[in-house]
Coordinates of C-alpha atoms and ligand atoms in Angstrom, one line a residue:
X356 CA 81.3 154.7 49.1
X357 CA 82.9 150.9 49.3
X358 CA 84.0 149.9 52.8
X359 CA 87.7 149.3 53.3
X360 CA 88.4 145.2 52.6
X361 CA 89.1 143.5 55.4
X362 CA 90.9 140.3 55.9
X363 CA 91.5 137.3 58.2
X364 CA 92.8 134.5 58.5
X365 CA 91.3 130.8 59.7
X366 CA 92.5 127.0 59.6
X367 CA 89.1 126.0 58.0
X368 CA 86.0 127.8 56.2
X369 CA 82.8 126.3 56.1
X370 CA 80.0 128.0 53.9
X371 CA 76.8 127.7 54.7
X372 CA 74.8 127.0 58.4
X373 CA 72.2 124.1 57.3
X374 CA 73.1 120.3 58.7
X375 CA 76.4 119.4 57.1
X376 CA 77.7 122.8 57.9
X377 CA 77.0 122.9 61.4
X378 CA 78.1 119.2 61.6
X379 CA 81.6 119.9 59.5
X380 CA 82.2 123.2 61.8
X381 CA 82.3 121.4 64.7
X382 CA 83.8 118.4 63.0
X383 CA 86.8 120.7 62.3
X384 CA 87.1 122.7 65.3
X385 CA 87.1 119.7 67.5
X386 CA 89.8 118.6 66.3
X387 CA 91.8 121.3 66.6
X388 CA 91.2 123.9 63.9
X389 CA 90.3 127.9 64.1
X390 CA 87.1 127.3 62.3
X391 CA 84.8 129.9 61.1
X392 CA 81.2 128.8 60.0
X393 CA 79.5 131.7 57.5
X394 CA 76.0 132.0 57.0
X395 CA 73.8 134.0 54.6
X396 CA 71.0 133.8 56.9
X397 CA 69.9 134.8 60.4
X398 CA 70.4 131.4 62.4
X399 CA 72.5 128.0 62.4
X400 CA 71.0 124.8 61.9
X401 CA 68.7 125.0 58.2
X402 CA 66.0 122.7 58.5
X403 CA 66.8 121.4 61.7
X404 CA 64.7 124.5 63.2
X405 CA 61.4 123.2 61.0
X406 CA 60.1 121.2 62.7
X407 CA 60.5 117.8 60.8
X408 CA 62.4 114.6 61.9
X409 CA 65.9 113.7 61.3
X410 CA 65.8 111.1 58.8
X411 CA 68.4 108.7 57.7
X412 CA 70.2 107.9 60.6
X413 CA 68.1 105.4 61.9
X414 CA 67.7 102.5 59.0
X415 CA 64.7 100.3 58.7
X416 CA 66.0 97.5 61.0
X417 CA 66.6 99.7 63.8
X418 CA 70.4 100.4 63.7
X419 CA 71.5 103.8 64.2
X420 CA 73.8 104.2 61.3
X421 CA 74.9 107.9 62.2
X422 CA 76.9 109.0 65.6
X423 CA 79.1 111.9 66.6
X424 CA 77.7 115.5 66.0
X425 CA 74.2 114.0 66.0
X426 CA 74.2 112.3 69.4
X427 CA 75.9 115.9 70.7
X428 CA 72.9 117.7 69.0
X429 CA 70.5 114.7 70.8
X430 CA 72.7 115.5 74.2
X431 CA 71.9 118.6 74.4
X432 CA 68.1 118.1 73.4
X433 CA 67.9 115.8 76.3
X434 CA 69.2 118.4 78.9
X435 CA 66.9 120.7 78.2
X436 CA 63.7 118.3 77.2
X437 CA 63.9 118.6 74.0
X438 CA 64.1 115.2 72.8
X439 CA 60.9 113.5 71.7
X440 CA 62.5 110.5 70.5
X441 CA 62.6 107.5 67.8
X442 CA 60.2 106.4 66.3
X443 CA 59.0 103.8 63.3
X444 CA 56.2 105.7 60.5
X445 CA 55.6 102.3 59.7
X446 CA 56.2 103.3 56.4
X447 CA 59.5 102.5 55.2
X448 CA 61.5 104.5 57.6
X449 CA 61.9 105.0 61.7
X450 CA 63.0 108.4 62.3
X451 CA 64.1 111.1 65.2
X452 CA 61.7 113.8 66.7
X453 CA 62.8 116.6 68.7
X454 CA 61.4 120.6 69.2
X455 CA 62.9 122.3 67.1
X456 CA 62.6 125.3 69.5
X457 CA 65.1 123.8 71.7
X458 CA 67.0 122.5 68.7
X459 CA 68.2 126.1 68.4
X460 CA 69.8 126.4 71.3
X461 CA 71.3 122.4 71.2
X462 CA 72.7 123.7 67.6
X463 CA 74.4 126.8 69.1
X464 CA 75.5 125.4 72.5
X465 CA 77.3 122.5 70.1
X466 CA 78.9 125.0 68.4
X467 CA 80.4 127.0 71.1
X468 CA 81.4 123.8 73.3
X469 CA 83.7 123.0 70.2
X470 CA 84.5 127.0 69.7
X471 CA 83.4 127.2 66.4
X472 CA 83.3 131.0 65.5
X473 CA 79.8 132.3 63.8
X474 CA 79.5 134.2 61.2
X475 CA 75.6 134.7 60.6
X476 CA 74.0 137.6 58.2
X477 CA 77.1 136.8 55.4
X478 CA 77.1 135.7 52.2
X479 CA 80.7 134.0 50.3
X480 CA 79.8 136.3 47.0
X481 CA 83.4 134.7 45.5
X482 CA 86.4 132.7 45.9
X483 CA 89.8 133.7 45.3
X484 CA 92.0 130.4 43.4
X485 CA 95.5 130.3 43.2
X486 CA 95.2 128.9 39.8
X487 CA 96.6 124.9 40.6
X488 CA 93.1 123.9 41.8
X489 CA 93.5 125.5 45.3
X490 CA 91.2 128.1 47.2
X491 CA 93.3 131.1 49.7
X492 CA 90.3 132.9 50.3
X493 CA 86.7 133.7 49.9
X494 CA 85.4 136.8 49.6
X495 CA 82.4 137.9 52.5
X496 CA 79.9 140.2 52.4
X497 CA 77.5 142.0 55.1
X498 CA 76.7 145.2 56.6
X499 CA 80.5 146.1 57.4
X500 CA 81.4 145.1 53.8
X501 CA 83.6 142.9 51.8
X502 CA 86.2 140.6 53.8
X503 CA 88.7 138.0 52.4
X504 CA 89.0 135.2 54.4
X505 CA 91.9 132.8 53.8
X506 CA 92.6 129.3 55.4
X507 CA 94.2 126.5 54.9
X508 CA 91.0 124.7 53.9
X509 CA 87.4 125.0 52.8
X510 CA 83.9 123.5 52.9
X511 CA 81.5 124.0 50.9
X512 CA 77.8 123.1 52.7
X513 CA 76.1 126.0 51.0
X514 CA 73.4 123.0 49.6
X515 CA 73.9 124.8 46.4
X516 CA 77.4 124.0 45.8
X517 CA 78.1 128.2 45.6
X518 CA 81.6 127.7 46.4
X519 CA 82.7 124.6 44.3
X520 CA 80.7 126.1 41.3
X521 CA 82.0 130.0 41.9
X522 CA 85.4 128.1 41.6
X523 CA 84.8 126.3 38.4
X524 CA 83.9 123.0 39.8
X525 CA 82.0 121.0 37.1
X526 CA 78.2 120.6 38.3
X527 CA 74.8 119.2 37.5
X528 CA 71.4 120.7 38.0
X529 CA 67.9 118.3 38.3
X530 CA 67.1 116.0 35.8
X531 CA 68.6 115.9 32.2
X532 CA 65.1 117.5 31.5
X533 CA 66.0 120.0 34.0
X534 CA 63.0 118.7 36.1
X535 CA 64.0 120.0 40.1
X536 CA 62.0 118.5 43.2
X537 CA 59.4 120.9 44.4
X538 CA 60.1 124.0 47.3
X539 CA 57.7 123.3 49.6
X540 CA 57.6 125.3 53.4
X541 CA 56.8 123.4 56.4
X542 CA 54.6 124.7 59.6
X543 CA 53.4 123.2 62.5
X544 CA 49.9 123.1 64.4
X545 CA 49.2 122.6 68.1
X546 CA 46.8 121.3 70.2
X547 CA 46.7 118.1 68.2
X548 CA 45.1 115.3 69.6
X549 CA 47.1 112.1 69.2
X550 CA 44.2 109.2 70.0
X551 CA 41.5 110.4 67.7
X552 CA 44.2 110.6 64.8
X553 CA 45.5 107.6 65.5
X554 CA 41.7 105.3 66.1
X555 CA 40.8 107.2 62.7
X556 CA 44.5 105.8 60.7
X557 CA 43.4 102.5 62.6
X558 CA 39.7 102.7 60.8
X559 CA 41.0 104.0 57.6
X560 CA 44.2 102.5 56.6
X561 CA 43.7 103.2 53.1
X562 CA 44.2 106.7 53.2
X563 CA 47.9 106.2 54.7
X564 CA 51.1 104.4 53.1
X565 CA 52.4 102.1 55.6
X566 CA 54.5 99.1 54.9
X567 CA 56.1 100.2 51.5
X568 CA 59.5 98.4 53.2
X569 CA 59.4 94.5 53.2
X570 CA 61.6 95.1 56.3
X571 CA 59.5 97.7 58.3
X572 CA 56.1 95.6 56.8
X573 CA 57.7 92.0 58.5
X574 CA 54.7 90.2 57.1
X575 CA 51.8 92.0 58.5
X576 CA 48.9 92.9 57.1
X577 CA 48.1 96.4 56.7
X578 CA 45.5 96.1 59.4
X579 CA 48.3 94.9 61.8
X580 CA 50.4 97.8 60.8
X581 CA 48.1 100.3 61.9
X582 CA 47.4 98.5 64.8
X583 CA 51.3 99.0 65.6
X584 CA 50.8 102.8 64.2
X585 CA 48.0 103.4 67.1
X586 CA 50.1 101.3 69.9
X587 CA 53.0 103.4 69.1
X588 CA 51.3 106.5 70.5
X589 CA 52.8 108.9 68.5
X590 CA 51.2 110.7 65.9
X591 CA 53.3 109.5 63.1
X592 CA 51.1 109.7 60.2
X593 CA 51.5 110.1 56.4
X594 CA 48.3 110.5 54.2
X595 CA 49.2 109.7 50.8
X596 CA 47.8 112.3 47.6
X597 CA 45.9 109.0 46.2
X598 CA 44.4 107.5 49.3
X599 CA 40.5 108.4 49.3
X600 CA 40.6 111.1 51.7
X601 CA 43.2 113.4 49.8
X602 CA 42.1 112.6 46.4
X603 CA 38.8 113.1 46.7
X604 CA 39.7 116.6 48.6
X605 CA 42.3 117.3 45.6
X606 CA 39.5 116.7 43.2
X607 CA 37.1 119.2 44.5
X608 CA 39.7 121.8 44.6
X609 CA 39.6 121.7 48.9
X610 CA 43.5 120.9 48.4
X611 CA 45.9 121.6 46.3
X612 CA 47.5 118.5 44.4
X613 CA 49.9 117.1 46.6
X614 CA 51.5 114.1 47.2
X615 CA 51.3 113.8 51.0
X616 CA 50.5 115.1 54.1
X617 CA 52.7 113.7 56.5
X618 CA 52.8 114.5 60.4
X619 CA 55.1 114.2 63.1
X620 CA 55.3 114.7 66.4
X621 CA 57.6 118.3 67.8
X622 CA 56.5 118.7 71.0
X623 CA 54.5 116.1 73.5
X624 CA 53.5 119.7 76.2
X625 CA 52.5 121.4 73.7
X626 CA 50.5 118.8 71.4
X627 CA 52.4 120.1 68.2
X628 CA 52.9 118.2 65.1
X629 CA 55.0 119.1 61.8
X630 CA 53.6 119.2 58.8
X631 CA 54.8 119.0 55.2
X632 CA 52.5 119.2 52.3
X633 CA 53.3 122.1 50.4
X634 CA 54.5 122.5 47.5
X635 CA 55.3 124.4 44.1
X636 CA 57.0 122.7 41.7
X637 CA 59.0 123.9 38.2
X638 CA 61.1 126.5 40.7
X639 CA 65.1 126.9 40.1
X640 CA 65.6 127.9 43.6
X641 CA 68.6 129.6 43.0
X642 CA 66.4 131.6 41.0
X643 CA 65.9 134.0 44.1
X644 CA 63.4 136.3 42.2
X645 CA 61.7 133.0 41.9
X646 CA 61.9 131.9 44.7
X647 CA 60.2 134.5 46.6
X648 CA 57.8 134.7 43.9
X649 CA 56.1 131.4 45.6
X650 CA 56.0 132.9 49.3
X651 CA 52.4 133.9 48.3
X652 CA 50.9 130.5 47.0
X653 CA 52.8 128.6 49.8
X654 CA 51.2 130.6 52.4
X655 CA 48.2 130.1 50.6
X656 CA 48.5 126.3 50.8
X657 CA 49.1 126.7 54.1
X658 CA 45.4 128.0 55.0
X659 CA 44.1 125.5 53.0
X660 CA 45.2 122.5 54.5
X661 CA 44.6 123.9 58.1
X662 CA 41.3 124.2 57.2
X663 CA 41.6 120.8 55.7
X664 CA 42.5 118.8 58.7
X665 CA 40.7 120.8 61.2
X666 CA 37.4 120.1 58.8
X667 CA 38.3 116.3 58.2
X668 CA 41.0 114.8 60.2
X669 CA 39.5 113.8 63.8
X670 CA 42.5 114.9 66.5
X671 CA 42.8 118.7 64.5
X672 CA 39.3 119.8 65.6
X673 CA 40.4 122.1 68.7
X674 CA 44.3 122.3 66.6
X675 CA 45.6 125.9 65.3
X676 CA 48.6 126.9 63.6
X677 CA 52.0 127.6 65.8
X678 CA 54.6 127.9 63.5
X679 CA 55.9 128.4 60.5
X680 CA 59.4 127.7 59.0
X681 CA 61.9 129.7 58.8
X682 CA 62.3 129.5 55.1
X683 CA 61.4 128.0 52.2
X684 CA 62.6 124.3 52.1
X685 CA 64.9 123.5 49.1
X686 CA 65.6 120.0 48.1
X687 CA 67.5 120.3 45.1
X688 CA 69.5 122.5 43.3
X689 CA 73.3 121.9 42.1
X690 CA 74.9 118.5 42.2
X691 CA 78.6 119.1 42.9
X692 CA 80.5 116.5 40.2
X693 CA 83.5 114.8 42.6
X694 CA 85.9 112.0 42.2
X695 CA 83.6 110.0 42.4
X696 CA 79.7 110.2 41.9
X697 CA 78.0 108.1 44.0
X698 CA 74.7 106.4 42.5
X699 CA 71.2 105.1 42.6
X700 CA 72.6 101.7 42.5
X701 CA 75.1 102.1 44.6
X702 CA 72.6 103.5 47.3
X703 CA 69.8 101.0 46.3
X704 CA 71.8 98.2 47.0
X705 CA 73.3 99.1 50.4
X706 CA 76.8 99.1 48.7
X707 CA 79.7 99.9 51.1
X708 CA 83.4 101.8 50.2
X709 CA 86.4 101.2 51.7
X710 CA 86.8 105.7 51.7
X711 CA 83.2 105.0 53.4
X712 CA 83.5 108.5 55.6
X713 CA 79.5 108.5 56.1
X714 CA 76.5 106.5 55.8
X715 CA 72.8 106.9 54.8
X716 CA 69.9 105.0 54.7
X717 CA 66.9 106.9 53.5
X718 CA 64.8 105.3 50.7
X719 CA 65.2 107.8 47.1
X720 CA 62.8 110.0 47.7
X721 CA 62.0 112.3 44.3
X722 CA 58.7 114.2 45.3
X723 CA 57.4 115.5 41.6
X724 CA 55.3 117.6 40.6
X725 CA 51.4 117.6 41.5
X726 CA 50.7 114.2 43.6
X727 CA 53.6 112.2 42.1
X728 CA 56.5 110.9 44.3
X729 CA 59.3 108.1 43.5
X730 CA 59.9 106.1 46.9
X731 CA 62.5 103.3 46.4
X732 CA 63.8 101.1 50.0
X733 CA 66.8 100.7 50.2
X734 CA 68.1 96.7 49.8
X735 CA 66.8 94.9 52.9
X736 CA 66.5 97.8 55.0
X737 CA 70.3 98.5 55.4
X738 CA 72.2 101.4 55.0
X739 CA 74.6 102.5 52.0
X740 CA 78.3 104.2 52.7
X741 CA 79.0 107.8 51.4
X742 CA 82.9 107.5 49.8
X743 CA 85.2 110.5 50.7
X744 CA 85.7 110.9 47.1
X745 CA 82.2 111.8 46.9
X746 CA 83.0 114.9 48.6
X747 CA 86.2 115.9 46.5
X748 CA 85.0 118.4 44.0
X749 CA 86.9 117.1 40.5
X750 CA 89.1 120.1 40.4
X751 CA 89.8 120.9 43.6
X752 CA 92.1 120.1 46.0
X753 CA 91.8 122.0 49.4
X754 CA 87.8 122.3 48.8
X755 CA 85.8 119.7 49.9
X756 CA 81.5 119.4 49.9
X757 CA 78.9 117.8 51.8
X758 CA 75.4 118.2 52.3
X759 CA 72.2 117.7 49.7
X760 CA 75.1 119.5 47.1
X761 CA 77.6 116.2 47.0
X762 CA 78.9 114.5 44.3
X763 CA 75.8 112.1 43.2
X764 CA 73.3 111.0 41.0
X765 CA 69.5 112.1 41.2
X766 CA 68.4 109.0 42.9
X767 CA 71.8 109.0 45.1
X768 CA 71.3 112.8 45.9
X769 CA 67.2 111.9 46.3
X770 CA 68.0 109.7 49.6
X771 CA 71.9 111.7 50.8
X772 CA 70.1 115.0 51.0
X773 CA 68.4 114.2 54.3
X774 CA 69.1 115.4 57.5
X775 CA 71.4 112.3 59.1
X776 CA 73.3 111.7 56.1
X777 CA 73.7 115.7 56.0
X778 CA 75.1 115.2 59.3
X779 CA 77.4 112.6 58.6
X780 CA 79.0 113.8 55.8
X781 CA 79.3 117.1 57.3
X782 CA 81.2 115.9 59.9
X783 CA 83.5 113.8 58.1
X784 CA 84.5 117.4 55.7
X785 CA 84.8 119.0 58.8
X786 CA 87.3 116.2 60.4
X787 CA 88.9 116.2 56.8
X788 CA 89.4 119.5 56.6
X789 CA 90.9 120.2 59.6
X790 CA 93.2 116.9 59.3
X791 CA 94.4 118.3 55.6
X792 CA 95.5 121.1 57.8
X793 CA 97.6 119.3 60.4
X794 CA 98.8 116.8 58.2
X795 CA 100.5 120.0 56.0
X796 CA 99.9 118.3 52.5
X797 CA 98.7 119.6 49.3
X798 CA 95.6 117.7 48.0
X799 CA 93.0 116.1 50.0
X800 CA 93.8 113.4 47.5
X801 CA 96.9 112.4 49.4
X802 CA 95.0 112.1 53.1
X803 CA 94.9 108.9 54.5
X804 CA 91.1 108.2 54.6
X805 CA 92.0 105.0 56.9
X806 CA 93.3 107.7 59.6
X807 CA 90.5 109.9 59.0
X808 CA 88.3 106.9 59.4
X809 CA 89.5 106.3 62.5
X810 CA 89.4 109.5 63.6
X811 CA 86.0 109.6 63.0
X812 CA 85.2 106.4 64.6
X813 CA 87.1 107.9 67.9
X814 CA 84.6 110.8 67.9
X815 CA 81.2 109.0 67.9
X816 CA 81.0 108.3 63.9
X817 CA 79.0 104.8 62.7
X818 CA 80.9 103.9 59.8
X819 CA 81.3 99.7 60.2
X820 CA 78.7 97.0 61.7
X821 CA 75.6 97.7 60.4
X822 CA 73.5 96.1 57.6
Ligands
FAD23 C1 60.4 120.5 52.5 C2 61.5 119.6 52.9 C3 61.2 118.5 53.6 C4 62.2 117.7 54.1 N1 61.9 116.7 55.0 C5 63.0 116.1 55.6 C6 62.7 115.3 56.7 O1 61.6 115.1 57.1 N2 63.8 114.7 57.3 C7 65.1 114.9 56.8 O2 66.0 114.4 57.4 N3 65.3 115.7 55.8 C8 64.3 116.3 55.2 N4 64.5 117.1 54.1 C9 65.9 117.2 53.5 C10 66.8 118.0 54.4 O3 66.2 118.9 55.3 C11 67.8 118.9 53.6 O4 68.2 118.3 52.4 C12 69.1 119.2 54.4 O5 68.7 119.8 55.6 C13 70.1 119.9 53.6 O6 71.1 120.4 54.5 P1 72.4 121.1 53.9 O7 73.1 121.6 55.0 O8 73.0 120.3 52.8 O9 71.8 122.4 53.1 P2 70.9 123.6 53.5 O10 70.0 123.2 54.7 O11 70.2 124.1 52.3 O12 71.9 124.6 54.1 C14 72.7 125.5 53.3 C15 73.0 126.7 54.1 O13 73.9 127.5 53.3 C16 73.6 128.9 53.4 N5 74.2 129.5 52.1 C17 73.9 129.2 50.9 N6 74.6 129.9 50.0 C18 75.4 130.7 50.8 C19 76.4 131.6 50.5 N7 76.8 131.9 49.3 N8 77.1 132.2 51.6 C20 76.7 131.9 52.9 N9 75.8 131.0 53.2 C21 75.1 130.4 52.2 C22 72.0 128.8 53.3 O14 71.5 130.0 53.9 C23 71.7 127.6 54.2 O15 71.5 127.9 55.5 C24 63.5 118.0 53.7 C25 63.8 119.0 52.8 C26 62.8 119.9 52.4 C27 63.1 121.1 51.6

């Protein structure tokens, strides 16, 4: 028999736990909202408890370009050693390292400082409209049942745009071929030994990109770059699908084709690196029958490269596996369609907004199927704004979106969905939302993005000053 519905009542909603939503939860409680965070999973935090680095906040000349939730999450990382640090993959990015063991807690303890109430282990199944473009509710579901939630505001950071799209928001889904990037699940070994790896990069360089950014590349030779690469320290390395070492192991079926095998550093104790390289392609991950239906040939390609760089990569001889995701990593599903949809040029070129509410810097970054991968740097290593009407759903007007669902292009949404602008933009809804709510209007339209600008500025946000 059906539960009883329950109801309550909040200032702000955010759906979904990943980057943006823990970063717009605490963006809206600190300033002042009852703000509940719902999650269809077990934990907070997405794929900032993989294992991988937080990219685009840190552009290719060095200038942190995001603030606020992010240097809380690094706060806390630092109390309780946590933090590995910054580093360049001399490459075409520099980007943030941290164990994401102790990430768990920083993510939690952010939360409660702010008071954000957690829902975990519940899924938004629908949205109730008031048929002028407004949300009053959405409708939970768990073990106790259904409960409609109403507030004053909502966010969607569900990555796949559930709530705009359960509320008729227009939307757009991969290419217009309906070509999605690959799911691909992340693990981590241990007892990896940082010298070795490094002396071999150093003797090897053609098995590793390095320098694909005029910026981070400064007019060395690619012999000097991994001479930087190995007097770094760190074992910041990404073996490309076409260098000799993966082809030639992709060819005699030892790998599976693949595009990369890039390692960074979790955890200096315990000698652990992260490491993505898996991948199945031609999946609609909101296909969830789908979806699980790769579990088996991920964990398969898993094994293999284990094997692989214990057999052939000096520094993995004596390494095992620690860890293993979560969940299975999702790039790219719906693409939210807002007031404004940012662009591949617009990124590309480092343009700036006067509604800029959040910033990114990441190169477009389209991993394809089999050993393919579009990398494009982003003009002269700076950093692009993210407009607040990029986070306006077209038809809404107390619903805003952030995260890898926003309103952009492929090549816009191919650099955006990262983990720093993730947090950015997420923070920025959050403050939004929770503004909307004081400020008593009746579209976000009619906010003053200059006060909410500043607001954001006031609380640790990087929105002016940088390249
Ligand atoms: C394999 C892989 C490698 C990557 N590498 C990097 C990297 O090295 N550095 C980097 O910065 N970025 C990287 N990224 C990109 C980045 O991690 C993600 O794009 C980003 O974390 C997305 O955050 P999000 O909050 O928008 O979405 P998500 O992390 O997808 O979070 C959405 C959350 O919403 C929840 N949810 C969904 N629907 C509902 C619902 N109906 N009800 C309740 N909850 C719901 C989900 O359970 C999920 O927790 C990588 C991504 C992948 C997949």
């Amino acid at each position: 028999m059906e539960a009883a519905l329950h109801h309550r009542q909040y200032d702000v909603v955010v759906i979904g736990g990943g980057c943006a939503g823990i970063a717009a939860a605490a963006g809206a409680a600190r300033n002042g909202a009852r703000t509940l965070l719902v999650e269809a999973g077990p934990s907070v935090g997405g794929e900032l408890l993989s294992g991988m680095t937080i990219d685009g906040a840190i552009n290719a000349r060095g200038e942190w370009i995001v603030g606020g939730v992010l240097n809380d999450l690094i706060a806390e990382l630092e109390k309780m050693n946590g933090y590995v640090g910054a580093f360049n993959d001399w490459r075409l990015i520099r980007y943030i390292c941290f164990d994401p063991v102790v990430m768990q807690i920083a993510v939690m303890n952010v939360l409660r400082r702010y008071g954000v109430d957690v829902l975990l282990h519940t899924a938004m199944e629908n949205v109730v409209l008031d048929g002028g473009g407004r949300a009053t509710g959405v409708v939970l579901r768990n073990k106790r049942g259904r409960t409609v939630v109403e507030a004053a505001a909502f966010v969607d950071c569900s990555g796949d745009g559930d709530l705009c799209a359960m509320a008729g928001s227009p939307f757009e889904l991969g290419s217009p071929e309906g070509e999605l990037q690959p799911v691909s699940l992340i693990f981590r070994m241990s007892g990896v030994e940082t010298r070795p790896l490094l002396a071999f990069v150093r003797e090897h360089p053609d098995n590793v990109a390095i320098g694909e950014s005029e910026v981070i590349r400064g007019g060395r030779t690619d012999e000097e770059i991994v001479e930087e690469l190995y007097k770094q320290g760190q074992p910041t390395v990404f073996f490309k699908g076409n260098g000799p070492l993966l082809a030639r192991a992709i060819e005699s079926g030892e790998m599976y084709p693949t595009a990369l095998i890039m390692i960074q550093p979790t955890s200096t104790p315990r000698k652990e690196v992260c490491v993505n390289s898996t991948r199945v392609a031609r999946i609609d991950a909101m296909n969830t029958e789908a979806l699980s239906g790769t579990m088996g040939e991920l964990f398969d390609q898993i094994d293999t490269c284990v094997r692989f760089l214990r057999n052939h990569v000096p520094g993995f001889g004596q390494a095992h596996l620690s860890a293993i995701a979560p969940r299975i990593g999702i790039r790219e599903t719906r693409r939210i369609v807002g007031d404004y949809v940012l662009t591949g040029d617009d990124v590309g070129s480092a343009r700036k907004f006067a509604d800029g509410v959040a910033k990114g810097c990441h190169h477009i970054d389209i991993h394809q199927d089999g050993t393919k991968q579009v990398r494009i740097p982003i003009a002269n290593g700076g950093s692009y704004d993210i407009p607040f009407r990029s986070l306006i759903p077209l038809t809404l007007k107390n619903v805003l979106v952030a995260g890898r669902c926003l309103s952009a292009d492929r090549p816009a949404q191919g650099t955006a969905r990262v983990m720093g602008s993730c947090l950015a933009m997420g923070q920025a809804a959050g403050t939004a939302a929770a503004m909307y709510g004081a400020a008593g209007v009746d579209d976000m339209r009619r906010l003053d993005t200059n006060l909410l600008r500043a607001r954001l500025k006031e609380q640790g946000a990087v929105l002016d000053g940088t390249y």
